[in-house]
PDB file of C-alpha atoms in Angstrom:
ATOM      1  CA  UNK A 150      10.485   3.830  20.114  1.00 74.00           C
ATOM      2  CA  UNK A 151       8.811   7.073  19.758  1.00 72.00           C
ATOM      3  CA  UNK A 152       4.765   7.222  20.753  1.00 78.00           C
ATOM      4  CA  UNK A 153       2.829   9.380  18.613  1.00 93.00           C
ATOM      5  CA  UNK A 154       3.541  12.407  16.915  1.00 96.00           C
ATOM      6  CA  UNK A 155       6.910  13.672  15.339  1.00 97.00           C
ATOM      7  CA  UNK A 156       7.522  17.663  16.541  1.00 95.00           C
ATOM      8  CA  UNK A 157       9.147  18.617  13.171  1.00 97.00           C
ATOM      9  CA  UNK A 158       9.388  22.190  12.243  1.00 97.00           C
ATOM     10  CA  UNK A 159       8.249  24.229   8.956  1.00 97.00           C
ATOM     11  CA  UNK A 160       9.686  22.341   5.943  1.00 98.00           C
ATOM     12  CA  UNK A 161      11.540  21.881   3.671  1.00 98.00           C
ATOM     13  CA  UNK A 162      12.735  18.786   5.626  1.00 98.00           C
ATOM     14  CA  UNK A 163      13.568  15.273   4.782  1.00 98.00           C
ATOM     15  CA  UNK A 164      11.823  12.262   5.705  1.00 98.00           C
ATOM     16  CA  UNK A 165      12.709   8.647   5.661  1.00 98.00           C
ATOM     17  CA  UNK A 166       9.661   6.196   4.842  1.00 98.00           C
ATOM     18  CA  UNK A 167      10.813   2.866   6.220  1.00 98.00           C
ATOM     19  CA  UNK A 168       7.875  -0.285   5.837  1.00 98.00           C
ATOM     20  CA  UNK A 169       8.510  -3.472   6.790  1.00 97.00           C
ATOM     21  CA  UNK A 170       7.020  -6.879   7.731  1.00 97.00           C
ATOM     22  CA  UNK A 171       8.573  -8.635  11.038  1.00 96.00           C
ATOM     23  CA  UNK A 172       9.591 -12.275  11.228  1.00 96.00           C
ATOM     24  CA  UNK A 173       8.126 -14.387  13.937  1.00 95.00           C
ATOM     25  CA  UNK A 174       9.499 -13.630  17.258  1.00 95.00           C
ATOM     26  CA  UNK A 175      11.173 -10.154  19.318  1.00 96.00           C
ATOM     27  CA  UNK A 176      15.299 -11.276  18.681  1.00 96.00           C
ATOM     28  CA  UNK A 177      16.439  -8.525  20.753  1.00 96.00           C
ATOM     29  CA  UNK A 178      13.906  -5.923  18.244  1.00 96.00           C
ATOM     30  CA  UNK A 179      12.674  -4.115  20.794  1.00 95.00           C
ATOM     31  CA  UNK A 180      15.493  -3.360  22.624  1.00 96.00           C
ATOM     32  CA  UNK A 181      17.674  -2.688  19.538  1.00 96.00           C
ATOM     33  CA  UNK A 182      15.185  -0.678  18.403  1.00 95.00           C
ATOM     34  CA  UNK A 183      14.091   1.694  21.361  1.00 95.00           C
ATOM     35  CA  UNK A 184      17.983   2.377  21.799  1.00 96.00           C
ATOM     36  CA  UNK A 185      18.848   3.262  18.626  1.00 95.00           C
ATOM     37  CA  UNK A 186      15.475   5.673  19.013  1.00 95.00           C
ATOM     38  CA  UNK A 187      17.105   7.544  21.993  1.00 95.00           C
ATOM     39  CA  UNK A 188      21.293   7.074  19.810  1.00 96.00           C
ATOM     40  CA  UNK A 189      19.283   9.298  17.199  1.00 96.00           C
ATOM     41  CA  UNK A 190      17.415  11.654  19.066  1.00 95.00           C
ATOM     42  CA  UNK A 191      20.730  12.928  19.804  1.00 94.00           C
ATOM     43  CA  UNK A 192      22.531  13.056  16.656  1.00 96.00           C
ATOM     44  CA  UNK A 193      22.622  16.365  15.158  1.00 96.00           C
ATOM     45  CA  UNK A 194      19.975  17.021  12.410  1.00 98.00           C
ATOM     46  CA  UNK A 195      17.496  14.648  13.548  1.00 98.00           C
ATOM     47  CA  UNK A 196      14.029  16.227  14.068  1.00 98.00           C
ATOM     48  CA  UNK A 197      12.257  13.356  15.306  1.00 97.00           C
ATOM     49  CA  UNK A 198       9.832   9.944  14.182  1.00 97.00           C
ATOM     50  CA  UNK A 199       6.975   8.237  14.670  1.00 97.00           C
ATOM     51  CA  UNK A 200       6.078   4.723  14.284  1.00 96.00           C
ATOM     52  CA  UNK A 201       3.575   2.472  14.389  1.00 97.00           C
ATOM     53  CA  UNK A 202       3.109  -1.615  13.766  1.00 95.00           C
ATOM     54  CA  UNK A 203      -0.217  -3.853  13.369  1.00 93.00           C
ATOM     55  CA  UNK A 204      -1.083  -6.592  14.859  1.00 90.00           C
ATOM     56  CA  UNK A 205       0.000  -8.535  11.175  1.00 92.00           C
ATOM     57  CA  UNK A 206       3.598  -7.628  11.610  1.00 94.00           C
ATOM     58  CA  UNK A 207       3.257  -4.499   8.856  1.00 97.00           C
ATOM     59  CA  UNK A 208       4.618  -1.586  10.039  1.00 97.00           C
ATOM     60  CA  UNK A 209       5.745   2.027   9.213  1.00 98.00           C
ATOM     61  CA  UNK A 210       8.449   3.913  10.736  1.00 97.00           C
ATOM     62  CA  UNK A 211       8.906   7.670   9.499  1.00 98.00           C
ATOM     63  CA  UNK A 212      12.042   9.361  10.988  1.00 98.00           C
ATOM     64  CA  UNK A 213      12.465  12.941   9.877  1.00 98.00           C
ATOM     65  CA  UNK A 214      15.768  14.930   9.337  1.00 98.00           C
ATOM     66  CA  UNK A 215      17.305  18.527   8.264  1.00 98.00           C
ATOM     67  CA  UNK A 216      18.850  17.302   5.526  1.00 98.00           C
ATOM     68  CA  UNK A 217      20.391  14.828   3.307  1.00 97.00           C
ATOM     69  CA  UNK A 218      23.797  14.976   5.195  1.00 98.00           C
ATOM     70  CA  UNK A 219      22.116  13.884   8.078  1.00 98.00           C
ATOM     71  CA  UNK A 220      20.245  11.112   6.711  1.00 98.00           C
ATOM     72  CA  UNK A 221      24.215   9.604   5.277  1.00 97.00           C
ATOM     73  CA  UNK A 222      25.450  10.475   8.908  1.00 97.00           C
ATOM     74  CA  UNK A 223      22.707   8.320  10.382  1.00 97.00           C
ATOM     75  CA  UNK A 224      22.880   5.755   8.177  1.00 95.00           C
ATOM     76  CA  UNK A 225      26.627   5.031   9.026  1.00 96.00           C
ATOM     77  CA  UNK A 226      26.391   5.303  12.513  1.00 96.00           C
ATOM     78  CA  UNK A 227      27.990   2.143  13.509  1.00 96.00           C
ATOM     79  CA  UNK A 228      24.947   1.306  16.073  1.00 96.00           C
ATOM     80  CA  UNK A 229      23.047   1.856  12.908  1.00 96.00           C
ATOM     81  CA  UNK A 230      25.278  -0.307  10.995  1.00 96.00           C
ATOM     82  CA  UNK A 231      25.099  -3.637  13.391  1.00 96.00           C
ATOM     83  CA  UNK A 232      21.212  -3.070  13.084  1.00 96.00           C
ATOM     84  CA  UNK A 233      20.715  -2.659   9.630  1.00 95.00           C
ATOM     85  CA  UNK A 234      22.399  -6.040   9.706  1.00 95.00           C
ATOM     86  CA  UNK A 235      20.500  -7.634  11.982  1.00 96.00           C
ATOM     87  CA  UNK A 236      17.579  -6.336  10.227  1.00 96.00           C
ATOM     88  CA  UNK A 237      18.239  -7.792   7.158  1.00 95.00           C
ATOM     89  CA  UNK A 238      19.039 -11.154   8.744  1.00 95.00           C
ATOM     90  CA  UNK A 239      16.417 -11.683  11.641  1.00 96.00           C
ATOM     91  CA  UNK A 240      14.199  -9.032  11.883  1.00 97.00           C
ATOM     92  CA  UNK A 241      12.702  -8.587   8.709  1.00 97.00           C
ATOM     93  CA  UNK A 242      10.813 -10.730   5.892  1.00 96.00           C
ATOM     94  CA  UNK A 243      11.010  -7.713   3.572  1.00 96.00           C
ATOM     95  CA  UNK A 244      11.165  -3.900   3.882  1.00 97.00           C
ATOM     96  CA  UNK A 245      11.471  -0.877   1.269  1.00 97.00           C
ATOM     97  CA  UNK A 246      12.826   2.566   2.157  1.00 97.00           C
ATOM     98  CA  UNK A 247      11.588   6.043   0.458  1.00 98.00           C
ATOM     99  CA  UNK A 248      13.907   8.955   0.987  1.00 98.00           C
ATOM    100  CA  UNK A 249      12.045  12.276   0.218  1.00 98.00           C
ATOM    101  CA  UNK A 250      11.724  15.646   0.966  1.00 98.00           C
ATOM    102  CA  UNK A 251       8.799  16.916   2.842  1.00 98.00           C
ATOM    103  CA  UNK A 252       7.597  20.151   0.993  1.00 98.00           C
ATOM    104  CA  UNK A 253       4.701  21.145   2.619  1.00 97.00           C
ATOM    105  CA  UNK A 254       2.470  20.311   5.661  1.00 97.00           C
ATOM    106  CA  UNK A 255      -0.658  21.343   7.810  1.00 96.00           C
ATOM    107  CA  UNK A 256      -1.688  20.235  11.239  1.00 95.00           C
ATOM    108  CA  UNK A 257      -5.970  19.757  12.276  1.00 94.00           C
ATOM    109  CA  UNK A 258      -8.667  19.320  13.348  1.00 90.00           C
ATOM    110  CA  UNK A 259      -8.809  23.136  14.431  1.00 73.00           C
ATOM    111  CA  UNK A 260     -10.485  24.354  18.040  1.00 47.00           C
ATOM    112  CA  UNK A 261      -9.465  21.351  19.249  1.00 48.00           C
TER     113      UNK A 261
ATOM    114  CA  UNK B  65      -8.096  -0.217   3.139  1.00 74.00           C
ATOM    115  CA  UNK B  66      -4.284  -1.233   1.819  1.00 72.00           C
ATOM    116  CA  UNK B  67      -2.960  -4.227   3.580  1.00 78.00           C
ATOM    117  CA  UNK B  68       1.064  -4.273   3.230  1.00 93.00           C
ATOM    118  CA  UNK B  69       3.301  -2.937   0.755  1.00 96.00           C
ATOM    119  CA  UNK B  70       2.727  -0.307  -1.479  1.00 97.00           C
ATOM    120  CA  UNK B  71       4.087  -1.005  -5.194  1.00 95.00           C
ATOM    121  CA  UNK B  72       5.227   2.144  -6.387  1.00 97.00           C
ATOM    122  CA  UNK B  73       7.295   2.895  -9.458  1.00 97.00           C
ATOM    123  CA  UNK B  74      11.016   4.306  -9.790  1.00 97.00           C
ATOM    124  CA  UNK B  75      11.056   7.648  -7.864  1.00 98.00           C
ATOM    125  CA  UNK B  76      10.330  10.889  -8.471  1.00 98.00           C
ATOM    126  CA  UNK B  77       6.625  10.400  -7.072  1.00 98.00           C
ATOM    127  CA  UNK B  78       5.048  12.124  -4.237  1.00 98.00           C
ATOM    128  CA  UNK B  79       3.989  10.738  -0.846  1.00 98.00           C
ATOM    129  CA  UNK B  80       1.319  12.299   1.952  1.00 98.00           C
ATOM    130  CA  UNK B  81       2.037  11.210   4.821  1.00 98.00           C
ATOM    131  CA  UNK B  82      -1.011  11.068   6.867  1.00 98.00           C
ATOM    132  CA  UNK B  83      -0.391  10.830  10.683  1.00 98.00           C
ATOM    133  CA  UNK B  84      -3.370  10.741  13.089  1.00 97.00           C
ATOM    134  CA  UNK B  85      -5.016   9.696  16.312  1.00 97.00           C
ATOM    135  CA  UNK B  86      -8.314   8.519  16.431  1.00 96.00           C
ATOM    136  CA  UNK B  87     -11.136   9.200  19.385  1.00 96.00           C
ATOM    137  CA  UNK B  88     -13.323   6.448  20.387  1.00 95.00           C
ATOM    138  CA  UNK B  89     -15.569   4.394  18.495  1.00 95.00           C
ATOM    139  CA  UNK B  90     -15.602   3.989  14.598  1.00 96.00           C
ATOM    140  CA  UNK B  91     -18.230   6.267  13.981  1.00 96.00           C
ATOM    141  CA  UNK B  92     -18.619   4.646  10.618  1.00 96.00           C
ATOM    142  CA  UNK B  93     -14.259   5.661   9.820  1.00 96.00           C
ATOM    143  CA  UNK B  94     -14.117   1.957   8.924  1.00 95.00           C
ATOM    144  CA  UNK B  95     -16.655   1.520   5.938  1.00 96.00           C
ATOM    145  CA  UNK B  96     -15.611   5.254   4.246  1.00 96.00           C
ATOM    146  CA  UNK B  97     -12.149   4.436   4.820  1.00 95.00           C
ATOM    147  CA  UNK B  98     -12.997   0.752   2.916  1.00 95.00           C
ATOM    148  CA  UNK B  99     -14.584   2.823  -0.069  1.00 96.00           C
ATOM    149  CA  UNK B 100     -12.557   5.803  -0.183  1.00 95.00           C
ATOM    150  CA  UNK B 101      -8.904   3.340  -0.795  1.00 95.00           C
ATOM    151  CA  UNK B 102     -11.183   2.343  -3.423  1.00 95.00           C
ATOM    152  CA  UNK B 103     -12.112   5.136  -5.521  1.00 96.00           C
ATOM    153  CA  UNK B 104      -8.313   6.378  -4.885  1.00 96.00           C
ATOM    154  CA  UNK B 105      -7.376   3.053  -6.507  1.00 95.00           C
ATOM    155  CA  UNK B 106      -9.528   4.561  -9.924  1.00 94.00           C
ATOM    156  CA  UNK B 107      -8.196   7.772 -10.066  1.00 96.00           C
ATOM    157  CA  UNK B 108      -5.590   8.726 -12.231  1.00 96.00           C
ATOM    158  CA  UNK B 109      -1.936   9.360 -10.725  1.00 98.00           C
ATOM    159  CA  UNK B 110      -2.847   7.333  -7.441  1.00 98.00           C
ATOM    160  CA  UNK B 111       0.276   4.764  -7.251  1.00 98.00           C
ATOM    161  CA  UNK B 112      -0.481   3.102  -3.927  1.00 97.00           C
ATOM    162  CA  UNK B 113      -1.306   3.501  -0.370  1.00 97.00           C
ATOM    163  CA  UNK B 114       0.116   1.987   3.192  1.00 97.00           C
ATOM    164  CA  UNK B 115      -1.602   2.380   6.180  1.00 96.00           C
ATOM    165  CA  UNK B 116      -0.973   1.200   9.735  1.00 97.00           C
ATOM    166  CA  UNK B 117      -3.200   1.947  13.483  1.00 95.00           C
ATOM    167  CA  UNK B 118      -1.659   0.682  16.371  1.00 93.00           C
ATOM    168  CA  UNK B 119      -4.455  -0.811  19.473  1.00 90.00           C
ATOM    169  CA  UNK B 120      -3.532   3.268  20.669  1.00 92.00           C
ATOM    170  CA  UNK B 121      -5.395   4.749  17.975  1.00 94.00           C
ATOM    171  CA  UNK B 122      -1.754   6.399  17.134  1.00 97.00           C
ATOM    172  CA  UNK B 123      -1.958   5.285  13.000  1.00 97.00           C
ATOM    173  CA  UNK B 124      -0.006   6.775  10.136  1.00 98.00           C
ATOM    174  CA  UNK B 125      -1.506   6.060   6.350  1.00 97.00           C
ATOM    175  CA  UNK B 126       0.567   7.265   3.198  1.00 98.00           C
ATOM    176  CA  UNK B 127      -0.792   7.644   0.043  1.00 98.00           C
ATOM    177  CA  UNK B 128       1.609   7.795  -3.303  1.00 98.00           C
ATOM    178  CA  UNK B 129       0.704   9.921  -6.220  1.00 98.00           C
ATOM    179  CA  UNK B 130       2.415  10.593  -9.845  1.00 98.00           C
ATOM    180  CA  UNK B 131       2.804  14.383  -9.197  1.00 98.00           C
ATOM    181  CA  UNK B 132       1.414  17.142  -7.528  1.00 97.00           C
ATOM    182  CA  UNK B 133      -1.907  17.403 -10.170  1.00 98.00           C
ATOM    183  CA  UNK B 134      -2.663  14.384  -9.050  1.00 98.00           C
ATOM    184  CA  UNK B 135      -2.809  14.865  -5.171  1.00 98.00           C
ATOM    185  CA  UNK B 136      -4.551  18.439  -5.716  1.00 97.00           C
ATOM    186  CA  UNK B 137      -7.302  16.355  -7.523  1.00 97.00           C
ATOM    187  CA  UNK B 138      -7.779  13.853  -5.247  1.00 97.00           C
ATOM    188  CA  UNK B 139      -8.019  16.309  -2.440  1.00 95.00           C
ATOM    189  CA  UNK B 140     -11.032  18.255  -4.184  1.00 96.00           C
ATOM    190  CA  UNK B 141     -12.352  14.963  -5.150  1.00 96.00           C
ATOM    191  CA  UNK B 142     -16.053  15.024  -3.765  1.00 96.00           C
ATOM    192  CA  UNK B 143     -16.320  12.021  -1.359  1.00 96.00           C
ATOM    193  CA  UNK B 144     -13.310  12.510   0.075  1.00 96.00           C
ATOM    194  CA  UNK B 145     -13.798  16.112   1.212  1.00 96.00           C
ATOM    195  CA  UNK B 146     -16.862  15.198   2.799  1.00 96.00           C
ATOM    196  CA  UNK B 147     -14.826  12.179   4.391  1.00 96.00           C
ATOM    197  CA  UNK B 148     -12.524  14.950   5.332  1.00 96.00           C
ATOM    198  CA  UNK B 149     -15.078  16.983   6.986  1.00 95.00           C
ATOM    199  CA  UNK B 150     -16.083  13.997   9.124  1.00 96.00           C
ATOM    200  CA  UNK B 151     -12.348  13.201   9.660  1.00 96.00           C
ATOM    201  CA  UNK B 152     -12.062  17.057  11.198  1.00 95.00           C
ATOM    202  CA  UNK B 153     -15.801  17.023  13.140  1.00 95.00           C
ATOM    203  CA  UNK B 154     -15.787  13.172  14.230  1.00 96.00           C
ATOM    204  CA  UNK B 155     -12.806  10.560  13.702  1.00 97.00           C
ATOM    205  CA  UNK B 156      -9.557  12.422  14.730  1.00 97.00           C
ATOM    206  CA  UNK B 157      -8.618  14.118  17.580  1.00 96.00           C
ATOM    207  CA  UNK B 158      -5.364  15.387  16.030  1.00 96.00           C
ATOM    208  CA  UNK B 159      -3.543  15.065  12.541  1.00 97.00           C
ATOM    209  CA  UNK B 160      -0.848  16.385  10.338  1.00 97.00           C
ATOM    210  CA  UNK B 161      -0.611  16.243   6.667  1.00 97.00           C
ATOM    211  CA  UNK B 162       2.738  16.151   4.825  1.00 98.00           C
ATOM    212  CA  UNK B 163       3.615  16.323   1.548  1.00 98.00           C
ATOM    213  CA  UNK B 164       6.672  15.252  -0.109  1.00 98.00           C
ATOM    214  CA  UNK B 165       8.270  14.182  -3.147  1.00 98.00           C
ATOM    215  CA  UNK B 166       9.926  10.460  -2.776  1.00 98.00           C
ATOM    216  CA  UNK B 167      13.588  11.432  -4.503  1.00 98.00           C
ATOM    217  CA  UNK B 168      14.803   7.549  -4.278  1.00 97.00           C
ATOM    218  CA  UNK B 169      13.875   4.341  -2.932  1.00 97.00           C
ATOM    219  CA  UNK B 170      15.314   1.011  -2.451  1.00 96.00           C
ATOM    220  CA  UNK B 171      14.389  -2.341  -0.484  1.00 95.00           C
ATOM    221  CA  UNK B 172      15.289  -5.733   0.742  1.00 94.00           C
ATOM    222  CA  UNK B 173      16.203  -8.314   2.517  1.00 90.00           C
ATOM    223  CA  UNK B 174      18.145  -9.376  -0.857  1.00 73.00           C
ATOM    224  CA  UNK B 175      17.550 -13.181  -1.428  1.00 47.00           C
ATOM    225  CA  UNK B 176      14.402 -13.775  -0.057  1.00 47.00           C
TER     226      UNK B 176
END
């Protein structure tokens, strides 16, 4: 799973706002999860994610994309698929996805 | 601050997506952070926020607003650009700001 911050370039790009609580317990998460990370870093139109979980099993994962096509092409990737299933029956009490399109952004502090 | 799920209305709304690192020590981030969520909560067009750090100081908060009026209000609001000018001189070592408008939304597990 990506550490830290996303490298995206100048929008307009998409993001995809996924939150989610965890269940008790890994059930193959974090392996599942880290390679899917690296299965999307090389699909085409991906720009990148970032991710991070609290110690309460809340957590926010934001992966970014060039487009809309990509974000279908992603979503029915069939290692995709099997997760998003596994997801919905192990992994997580309850989750809500927000597809939108990043208009704008800015980077700081400056001088540093 | 927000613990958990935001609970946003049908899209179109807009989301900033804050993503930052933190230096060392709190530096009093906790208690501003405690009463800014709060005043956002009063001001009108403020759906919602979600916010996650990890034990890295790696966190990514996202706060949901009716339009762009809205966001452009709360930015000039007066305690939170002098929480911003602390966030640039004393809390964060790095950030990026993104805005973008949340074009649909859905969630799940179904049935629980």
């Amino acid at each position: 799973m990506p550490a830290g911050f996303a490298a995206t370039p100048e929008p307009p790009y998409y993001a995809v706002i996924f939150t989610s609580r965890r269940t008790e317990g890994d059930k193959d998460y974090t392996a599942i999860a880290d390679a899917l990370f690296e299965l999307a870093t090389n699909q085409p139109g991906f720009l990148g994610a970032e991710h991070v979980r609290g110690a309460d099993g809340f957590g926010i994962t934001i992966a970014y994309f060039e487009d809309e096509a990509a974000i279908h092409a992603w979503k029915q990737n069939a290692q995709h698929l099997a997760a998003q299933a596994k997801g919905k029956a192990d992994w997580y009490s309850r989750y809500q996805v927000r597809v939108a399109k990043v208009e704008r952004s800015y980077s700081g502090p400056e001088g540093r």
